[in-house]
Amino acid sequence: MPAPRRSTAAAYVRRWRALLREAGYLLPLLPLAVVGSLLMWAGLAAGVGLAILWVGVPVLAASLLLARGLGGWELRRLAAAGLPTVAAPDWAARRVDGGAWRRWLGVIADGRTWSCWLHAALVQVLLGAITWTVGVVWIGIAVGGPTYWAWGRLLPHGDSELWLHTVVLGLNPGYVPASTLPGLFAGESAFYATAGALFLLSLPIVIHVLVLAHAGIAHLMLGESRTAVLRREATAAEASRVSAIVAEDGLLRRLERDLHDGPQQSLLRMQFDLASTLRALEPGDTRLRPLLESSLALSKATLQELRDLSQGLAPPLLQDRGLESALRTLAARSTVPTTTDLRIDAEHASVAEVERSVYYVVSELLANIAKHSGAANASVRVRTERSGGTARLTVDVVDDGHGGAETVAGHGLAGIRERIRGLRGTVAVTSPVGGPTVVTVALPLRAATDRERP
């Protein structure tokens, strides 16, 4: 039990330490709220009244922009009072692009801006009238009660004056009030001192509760909405995921170039040297010739492995001739006979991460077909589709194998889903037992194009 007592005492001490800041927020609140409310109603009346002349539109927009400013100021005042910081709306993200009229109408149409206006015009002044009155009265009694014995002597007292302690204590049976002025004053001083002490002890808690009421309202009406926060977090997560894919694409391209310019060239030079050495040997040399021939064969195999590896990282054909040629080459190299139907809009699909992702998807799916499906035939269909102002690239890979394909963590389909998800794409797999298996990948192109092009 000692621990909770210490915790309660520490919390009470903290409330006393924060009292000056919170009182500094509360005491000027009502005058400020009245001024803000008058400005809001005046702006609304002027804007609506002049709307028929179109002058009212910028006037109303200016009034709403002032409401935003008052809302931000209120949040800063609460933060200065020691309350938890409330994130203000991202007004820059809400700004409507275009001319002045579009921006003004965008301000007028913004719901969060009207929430700020309602707070400044009505809620703050009504709530402030209550909290300010309670706060001022509480502070007055907490300060004036214990000191009544000093300043109360300066007040005129008459025989017919109401002595509050006689009314309150007179409710107790048997209580007899004093009959002289000094006795009445002493009783009144004791009563006020007792009441003032109680108000003083509870003062930091009461002021904190009053300020908390304003903080709660400000959080609901002035802070960023939870929906907007979640939307911004989702956008940031998506941007981070896409950035990782773009960075990976650039890294793989550099790695492929380094492999081509470094180890592959060295191995090729080694092959020339070994071949020259073999030609220079005596025909009857049976000691060095087998070693050189073995080394030459090993260097050729290693070079081919490096070429295969670099093509998997960033196929030169994809970089040199584009996605369509690279996909046709993939289909031609597949061990399962594969047909292609490619209708790709190069203007939209020539984005590095899109090209590489589609190449990766088709390569992985054709490899899975060759290894696991038992298919006799396969087909690859890629097309660009437009709907309204957006475009997307759709990839269909079909095989006539035994079906039953499943997405297993760490395997081909799971990797495809993860990669395509990073580009806001979708993957659909239809694979009944007995086949056929159809994998459909859809990638939005406009968003990717916007990221690639300034």
PDB file of C-alpha atoms in Angstrom, residues 46-62 100-101 104-105:
ATOM      1  CA  ALA A  46     -20.309  39.407 -44.103  1.00  0.00           C
ATOM      2  CA  GLY A  47     -19.481  36.415 -46.270  1.00  0.00           C
ATOM      3  CA  VAL A  48     -23.059  35.207 -46.597  1.00  0.00           C
ATOM      4  CA  GLY A  49     -24.435  38.716 -47.009  1.00  0.00           C
ATOM      5  CA  LEU A  50     -22.007  39.561 -49.808  1.00  0.00           C
ATOM      6  CA  ALA A  51     -22.185  36.160 -51.497  1.00  0.00           C
ATOM      7  CA  ILE A  52     -24.606  37.481 -54.118  1.00  0.00           C
ATOM      8  CA  LEU A  53     -21.859  39.877 -55.261  1.00  0.00           C
ATOM      9  CA  TRP A  54     -19.216  37.105 -55.165  1.00  0.00           C
ATOM     10  CA  VAL A  55     -17.210  39.294 -52.810  1.00  0.00           C
ATOM     11  CA  GLY A  56     -18.564  37.169 -50.003  1.00  0.00           C
ATOM     12  CA  VAL A  57     -16.649  34.087 -51.169  1.00  0.00           C
ATOM     13  CA  PRO A  58     -13.162  35.436 -50.370  1.00  0.00           C
ATOM     14  CA  VAL A  59     -14.538  37.115 -47.230  1.00  0.00           C
ATOM     15  CA  LEU A  60     -15.981  33.833 -45.981  1.00  0.00           C
ATOM     16  CA  ALA A  61     -12.802  31.984 -46.952  1.00  0.00           C
ATOM     17  CA  ALA A  62     -10.754  34.551 -45.011  1.00  0.00           C
ATOM     18  CA  ALA A 100      -7.624  31.731 -56.264  1.00  0.00           C
ATOM     19  CA  TRP A 101     -11.293  30.828 -56.661  1.00  0.00           C
ATOM     20  CA  TRP A 104     -11.205  29.740 -51.702  1.00  0.00           C
ATOM     21  CA  LEU A 105     -13.920  27.239 -52.528  1.00  0.00           C
TER      22      LEU A 105
END
